[in-house]
Short mmCIF file of C-alpha atoms and ligand atoms in Angstrom, two decimals:
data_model
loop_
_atom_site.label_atom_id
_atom_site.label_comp_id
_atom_site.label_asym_id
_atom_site.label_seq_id
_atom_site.Cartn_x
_atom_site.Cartn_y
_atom_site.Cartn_z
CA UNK A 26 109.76 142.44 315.79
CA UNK A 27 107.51 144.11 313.32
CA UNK A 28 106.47 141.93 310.53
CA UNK A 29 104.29 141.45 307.17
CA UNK A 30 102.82 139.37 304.35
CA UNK A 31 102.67 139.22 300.87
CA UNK A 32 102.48 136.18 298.21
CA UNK A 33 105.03 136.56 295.48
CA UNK A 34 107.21 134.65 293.21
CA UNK A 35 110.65 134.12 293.62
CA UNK A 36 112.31 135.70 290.83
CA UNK A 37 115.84 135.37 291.21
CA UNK A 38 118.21 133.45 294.37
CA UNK A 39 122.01 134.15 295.61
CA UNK A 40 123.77 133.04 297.94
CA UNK A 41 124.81 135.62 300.57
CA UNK A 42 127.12 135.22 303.36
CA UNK A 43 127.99 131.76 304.66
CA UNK A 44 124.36 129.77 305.18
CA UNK A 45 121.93 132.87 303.92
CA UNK A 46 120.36 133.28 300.82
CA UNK A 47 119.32 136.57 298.98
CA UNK A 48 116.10 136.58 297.11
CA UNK A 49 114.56 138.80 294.36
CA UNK A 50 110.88 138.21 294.93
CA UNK A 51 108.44 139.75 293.01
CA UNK A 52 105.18 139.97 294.89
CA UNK A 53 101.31 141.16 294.59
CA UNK A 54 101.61 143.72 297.38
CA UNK A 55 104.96 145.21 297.02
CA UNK A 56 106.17 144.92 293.18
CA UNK A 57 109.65 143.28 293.26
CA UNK A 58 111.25 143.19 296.53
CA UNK A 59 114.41 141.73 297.92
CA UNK A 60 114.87 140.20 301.61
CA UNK A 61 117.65 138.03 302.88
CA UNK A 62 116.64 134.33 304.39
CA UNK A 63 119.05 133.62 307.57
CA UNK A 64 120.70 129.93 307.60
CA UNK A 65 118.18 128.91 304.45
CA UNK A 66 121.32 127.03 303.08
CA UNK A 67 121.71 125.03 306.76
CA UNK A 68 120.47 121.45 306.32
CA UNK A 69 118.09 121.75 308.83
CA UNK A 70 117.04 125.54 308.27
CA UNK A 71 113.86 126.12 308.41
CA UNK A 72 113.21 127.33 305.24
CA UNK A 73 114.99 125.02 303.18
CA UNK A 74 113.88 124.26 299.73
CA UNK A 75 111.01 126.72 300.55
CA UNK A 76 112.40 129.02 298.77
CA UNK A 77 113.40 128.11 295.28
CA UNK A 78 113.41 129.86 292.02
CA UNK A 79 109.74 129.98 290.31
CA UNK A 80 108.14 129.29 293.88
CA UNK A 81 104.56 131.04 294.34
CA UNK A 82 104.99 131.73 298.23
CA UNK A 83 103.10 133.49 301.03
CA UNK A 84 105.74 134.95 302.65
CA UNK A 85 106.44 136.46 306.71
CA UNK A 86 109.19 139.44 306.22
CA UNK A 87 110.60 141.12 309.55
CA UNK A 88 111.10 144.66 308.48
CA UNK A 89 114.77 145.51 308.63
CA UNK A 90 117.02 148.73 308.79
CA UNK A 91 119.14 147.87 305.70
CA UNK A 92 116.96 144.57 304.30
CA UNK A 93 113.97 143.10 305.01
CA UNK A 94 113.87 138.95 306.51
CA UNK A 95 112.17 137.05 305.51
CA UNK A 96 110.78 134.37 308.56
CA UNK A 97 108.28 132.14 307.01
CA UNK A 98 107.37 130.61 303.35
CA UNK A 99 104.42 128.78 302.76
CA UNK A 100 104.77 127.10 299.22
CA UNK A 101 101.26 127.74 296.88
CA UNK A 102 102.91 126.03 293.84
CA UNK A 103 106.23 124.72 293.00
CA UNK A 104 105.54 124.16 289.20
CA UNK A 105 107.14 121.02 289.36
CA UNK A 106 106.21 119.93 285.76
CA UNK A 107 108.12 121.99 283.81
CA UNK A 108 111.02 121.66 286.04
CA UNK A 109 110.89 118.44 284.35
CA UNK A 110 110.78 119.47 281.28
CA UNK A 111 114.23 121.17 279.97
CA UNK A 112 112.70 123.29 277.12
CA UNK A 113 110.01 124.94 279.21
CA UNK A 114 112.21 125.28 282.05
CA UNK A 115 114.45 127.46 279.92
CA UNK A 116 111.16 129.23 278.99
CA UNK A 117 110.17 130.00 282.25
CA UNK A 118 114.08 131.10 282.77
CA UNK A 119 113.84 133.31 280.60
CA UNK A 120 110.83 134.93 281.75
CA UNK A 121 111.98 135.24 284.87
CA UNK A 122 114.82 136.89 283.84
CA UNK A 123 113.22 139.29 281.96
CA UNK A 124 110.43 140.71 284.23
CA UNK A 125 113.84 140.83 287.03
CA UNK A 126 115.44 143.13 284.33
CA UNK A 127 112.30 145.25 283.65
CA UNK A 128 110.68 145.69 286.83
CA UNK A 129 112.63 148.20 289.56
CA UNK A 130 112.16 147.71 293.38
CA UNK A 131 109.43 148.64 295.25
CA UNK A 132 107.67 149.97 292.32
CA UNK A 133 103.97 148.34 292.97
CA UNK A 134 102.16 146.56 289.35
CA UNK A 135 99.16 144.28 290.22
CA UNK A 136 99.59 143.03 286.64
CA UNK A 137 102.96 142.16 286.28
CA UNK A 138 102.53 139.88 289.14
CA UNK A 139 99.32 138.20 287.61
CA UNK A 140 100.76 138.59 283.92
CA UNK A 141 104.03 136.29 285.82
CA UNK A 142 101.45 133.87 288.03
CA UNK A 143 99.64 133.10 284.75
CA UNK A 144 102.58 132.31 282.39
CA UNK A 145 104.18 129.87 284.98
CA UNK A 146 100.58 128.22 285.79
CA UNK A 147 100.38 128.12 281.74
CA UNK A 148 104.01 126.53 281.18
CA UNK A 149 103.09 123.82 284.04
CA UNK A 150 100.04 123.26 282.26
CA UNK A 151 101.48 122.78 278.89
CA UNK A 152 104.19 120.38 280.54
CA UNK A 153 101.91 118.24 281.59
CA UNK A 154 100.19 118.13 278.61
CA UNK A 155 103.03 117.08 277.28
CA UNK A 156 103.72 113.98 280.17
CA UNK A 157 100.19 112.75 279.14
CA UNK A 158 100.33 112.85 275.29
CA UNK A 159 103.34 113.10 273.45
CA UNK A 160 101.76 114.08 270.26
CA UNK A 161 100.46 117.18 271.58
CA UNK A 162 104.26 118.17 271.39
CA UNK A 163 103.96 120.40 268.00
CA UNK A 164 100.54 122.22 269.30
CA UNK A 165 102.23 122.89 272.73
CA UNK A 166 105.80 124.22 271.09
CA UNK A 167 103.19 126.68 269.41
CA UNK A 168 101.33 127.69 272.62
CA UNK A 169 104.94 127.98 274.70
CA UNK A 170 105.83 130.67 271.94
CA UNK A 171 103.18 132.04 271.67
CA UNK A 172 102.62 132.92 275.39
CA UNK A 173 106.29 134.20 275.36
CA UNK A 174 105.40 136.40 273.12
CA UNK A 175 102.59 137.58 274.70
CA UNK A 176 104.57 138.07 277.94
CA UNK A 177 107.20 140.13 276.46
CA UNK A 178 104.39 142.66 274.74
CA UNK A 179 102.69 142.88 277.37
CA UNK A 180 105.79 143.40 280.06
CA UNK A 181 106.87 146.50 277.51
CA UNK A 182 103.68 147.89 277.53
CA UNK A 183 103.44 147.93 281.21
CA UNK A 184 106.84 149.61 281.92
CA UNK A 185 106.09 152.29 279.22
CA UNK A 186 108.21 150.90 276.37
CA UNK A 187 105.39 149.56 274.46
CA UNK A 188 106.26 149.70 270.35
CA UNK A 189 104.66 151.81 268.22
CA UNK A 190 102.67 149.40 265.52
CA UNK A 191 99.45 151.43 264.06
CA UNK A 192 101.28 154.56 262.68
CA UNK A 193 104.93 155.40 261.53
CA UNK A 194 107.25 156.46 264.09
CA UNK A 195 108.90 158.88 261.72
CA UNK A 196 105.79 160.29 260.04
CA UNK A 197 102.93 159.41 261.96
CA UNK A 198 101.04 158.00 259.02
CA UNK A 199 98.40 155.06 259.83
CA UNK A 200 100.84 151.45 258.61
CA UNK A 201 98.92 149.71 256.37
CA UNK A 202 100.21 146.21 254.53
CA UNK A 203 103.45 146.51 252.61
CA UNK A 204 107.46 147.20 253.33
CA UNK A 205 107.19 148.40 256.81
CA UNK A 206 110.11 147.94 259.33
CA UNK A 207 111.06 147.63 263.17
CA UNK A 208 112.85 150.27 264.43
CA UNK A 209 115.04 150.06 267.86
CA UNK A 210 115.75 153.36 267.89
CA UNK A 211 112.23 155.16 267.58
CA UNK A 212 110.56 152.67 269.14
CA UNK A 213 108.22 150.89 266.50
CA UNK A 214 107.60 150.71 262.60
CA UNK A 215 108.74 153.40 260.12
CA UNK A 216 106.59 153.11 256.69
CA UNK A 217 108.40 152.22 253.32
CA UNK A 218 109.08 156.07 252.76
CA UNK A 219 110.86 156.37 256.35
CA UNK A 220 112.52 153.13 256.61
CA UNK A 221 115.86 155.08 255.18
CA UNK A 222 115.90 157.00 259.07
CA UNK A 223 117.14 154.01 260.66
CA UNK A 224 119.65 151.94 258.46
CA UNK A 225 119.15 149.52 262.10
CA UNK A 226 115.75 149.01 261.29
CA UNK A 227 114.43 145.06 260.38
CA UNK A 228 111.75 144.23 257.84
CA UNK A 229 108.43 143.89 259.63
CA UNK A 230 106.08 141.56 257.98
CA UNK A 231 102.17 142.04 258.07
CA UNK A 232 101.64 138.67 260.00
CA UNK A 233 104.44 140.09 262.55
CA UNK A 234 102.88 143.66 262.92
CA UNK A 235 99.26 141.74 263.53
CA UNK A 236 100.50 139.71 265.96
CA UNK A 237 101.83 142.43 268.21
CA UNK A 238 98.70 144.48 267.92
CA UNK A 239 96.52 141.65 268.89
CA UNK A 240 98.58 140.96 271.37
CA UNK A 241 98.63 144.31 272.73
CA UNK A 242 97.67 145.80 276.54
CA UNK A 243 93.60 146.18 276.29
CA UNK A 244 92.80 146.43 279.96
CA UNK A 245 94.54 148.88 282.75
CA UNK A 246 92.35 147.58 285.53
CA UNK A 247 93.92 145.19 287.92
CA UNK A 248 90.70 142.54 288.03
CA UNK A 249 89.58 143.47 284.32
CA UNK A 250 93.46 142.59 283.20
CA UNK A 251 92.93 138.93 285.02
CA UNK A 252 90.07 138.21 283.02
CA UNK A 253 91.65 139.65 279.61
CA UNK A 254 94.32 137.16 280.66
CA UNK A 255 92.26 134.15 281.19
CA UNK A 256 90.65 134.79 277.56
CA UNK A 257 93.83 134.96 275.84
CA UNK A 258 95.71 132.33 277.59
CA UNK A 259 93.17 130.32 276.22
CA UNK A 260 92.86 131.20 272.95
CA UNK A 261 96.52 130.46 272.31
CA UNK A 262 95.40 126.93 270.88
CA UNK A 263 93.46 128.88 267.86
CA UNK A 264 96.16 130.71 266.24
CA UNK A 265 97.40 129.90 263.03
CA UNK A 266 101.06 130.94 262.11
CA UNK A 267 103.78 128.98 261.67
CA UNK A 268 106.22 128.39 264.90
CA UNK A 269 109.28 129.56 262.88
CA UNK A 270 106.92 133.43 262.91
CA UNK A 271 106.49 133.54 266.32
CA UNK A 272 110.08 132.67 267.07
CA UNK A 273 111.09 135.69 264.49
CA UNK A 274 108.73 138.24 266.91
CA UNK A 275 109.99 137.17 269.83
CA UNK A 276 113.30 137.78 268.96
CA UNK A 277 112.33 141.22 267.92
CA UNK A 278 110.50 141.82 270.76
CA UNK A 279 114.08 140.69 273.06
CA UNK A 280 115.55 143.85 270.66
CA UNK A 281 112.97 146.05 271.95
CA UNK A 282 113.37 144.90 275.30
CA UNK A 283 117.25 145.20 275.28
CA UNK A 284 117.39 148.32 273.60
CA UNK A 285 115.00 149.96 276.66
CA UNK A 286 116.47 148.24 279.10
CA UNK A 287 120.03 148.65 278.15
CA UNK A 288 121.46 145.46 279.13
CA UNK A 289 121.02 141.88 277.98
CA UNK A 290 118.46 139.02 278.66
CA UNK A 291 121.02 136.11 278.58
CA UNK A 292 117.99 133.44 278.97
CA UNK A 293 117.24 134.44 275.27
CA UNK A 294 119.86 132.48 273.58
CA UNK A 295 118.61 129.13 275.49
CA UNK A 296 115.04 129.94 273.74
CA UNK A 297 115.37 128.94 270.43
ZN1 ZN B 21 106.82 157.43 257.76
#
């Protein structure tokens, strides 16, 4: 039996025939993958609670003719403090979702794995912080958004959906301060002078139109895109903007993402 490794993160879980589970897995080698685990519901399979939803995994997969199998799971992290912790869990549900409904199969992104590994490492972290201080609530609420947020830029700039923020979709001049808008439809802002293209199109504050481009892809290069992640990741703490802001992009941003996409991310309505 031919076999191989990878480490990913279990993205999504179904049950398949009578004890077997199917698994969406998104992994550092591959890009997002699925494999069947044989008997993984059994009580005394193997592999039981090995492979969970969120799980960061090094996985064994026998090659097979229709679907891979996978034969071994060796659990790196289990993020077992925000599974604890309803709100962040629904955070981390959501992001799940949403990289499952961007990413296609077999189509290899170094970063999307890292951009995934860092935001669940990140939401454990917070929940913790949370379990040893409860008035760090209001600065962690800020720093759950706000590396939402980050996620969701940063997943539509690396599947090519990225919104247009610096110039005018319409008319290509620069955006500078004022009545800009969002526009679904061409893909970014539309100046005051354009805005009457898209009768769609939302109002798109200065703060919001900052926040996106600061928050924008600066790195292509696998290892120089880890470090760009550290650094942000930690300067999440430093922003100043209101929650009710960031909660106002992020929606827009799940617009964006539904609107290239074409389907829903149900996960969004658990967010707020
Ligand atoms: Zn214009």
């Amino acid at each position: 039996m031919s076999t191989y490794k990878t480490q990913g993160i279990i993205i999504k879980r179904s049950h398949f025939g009578e004890a077997n589970l199917l698994l969406d897995i998104y992994t550092k080698e591959y890009g997002k993958i699925q494999a069947v685990a044989r008997s993984a519901r059994k009580a005394r399979g193997k592999l039981k609670g090995h492979l969970e939803v969120f799980l960061l995994t090094d996985l064994i997969l026998a090659y097979g003719k229709s679907i891979d199998t996978i034969t071994n799971s060796t659990v790196k992290n289990n993020f077992l403090n925000f599974r604890n912790n309803l709100k962040i869990s629904l955070g981390a549900y959501y992001v799940l979702e949403l990289v499952n409904k961007m990413t296609i199969q077999y189509h290899k992104d170094e970063r999307v794995f890292e951009l995934l590994k860092k935001e669940l490492y990140f939401l454990d972290h917070l929940a913790k912080e949370v379990d040893a201080n409860e008035h760090s609530v209001p600065e962690v609420i800020k720093k759950y958004y706000l590396s939402i947020l980050f996620l969701q830029i940063n997943m539509l700039d690396l599947s090519g959906f990225h919104p247009e923020v610096n110039k005018c979709v319409s008319c290509a001049n620069k955006i500078t301060s004022g009545k800009n808008s969002f526009s679904f439809k061409f893909g970014g802002t539309l100046d005051e002078k354009c805005s009457f293209k898209d009768i769609d199109a939302i109002s798109a504050s200065d703060n919001a139109i900052k926040l996106v481009r600061l928050f924008s892809l600066q790195k292509t290069d696998n290892d120089e895109y880890k470090i760009y992640l550290e650094k942000t990741f930690q300067k999440f703490g430093k922003i100043q903007i209101e929650d009710k802001l960031i909660f106002e992009i992020i929606s827009i941003m799940n617009r964006f993402i539904e609107f290239n996409v074409d389907r829903k991310i149900e996960g969004f309505r658990f967010l707020g």
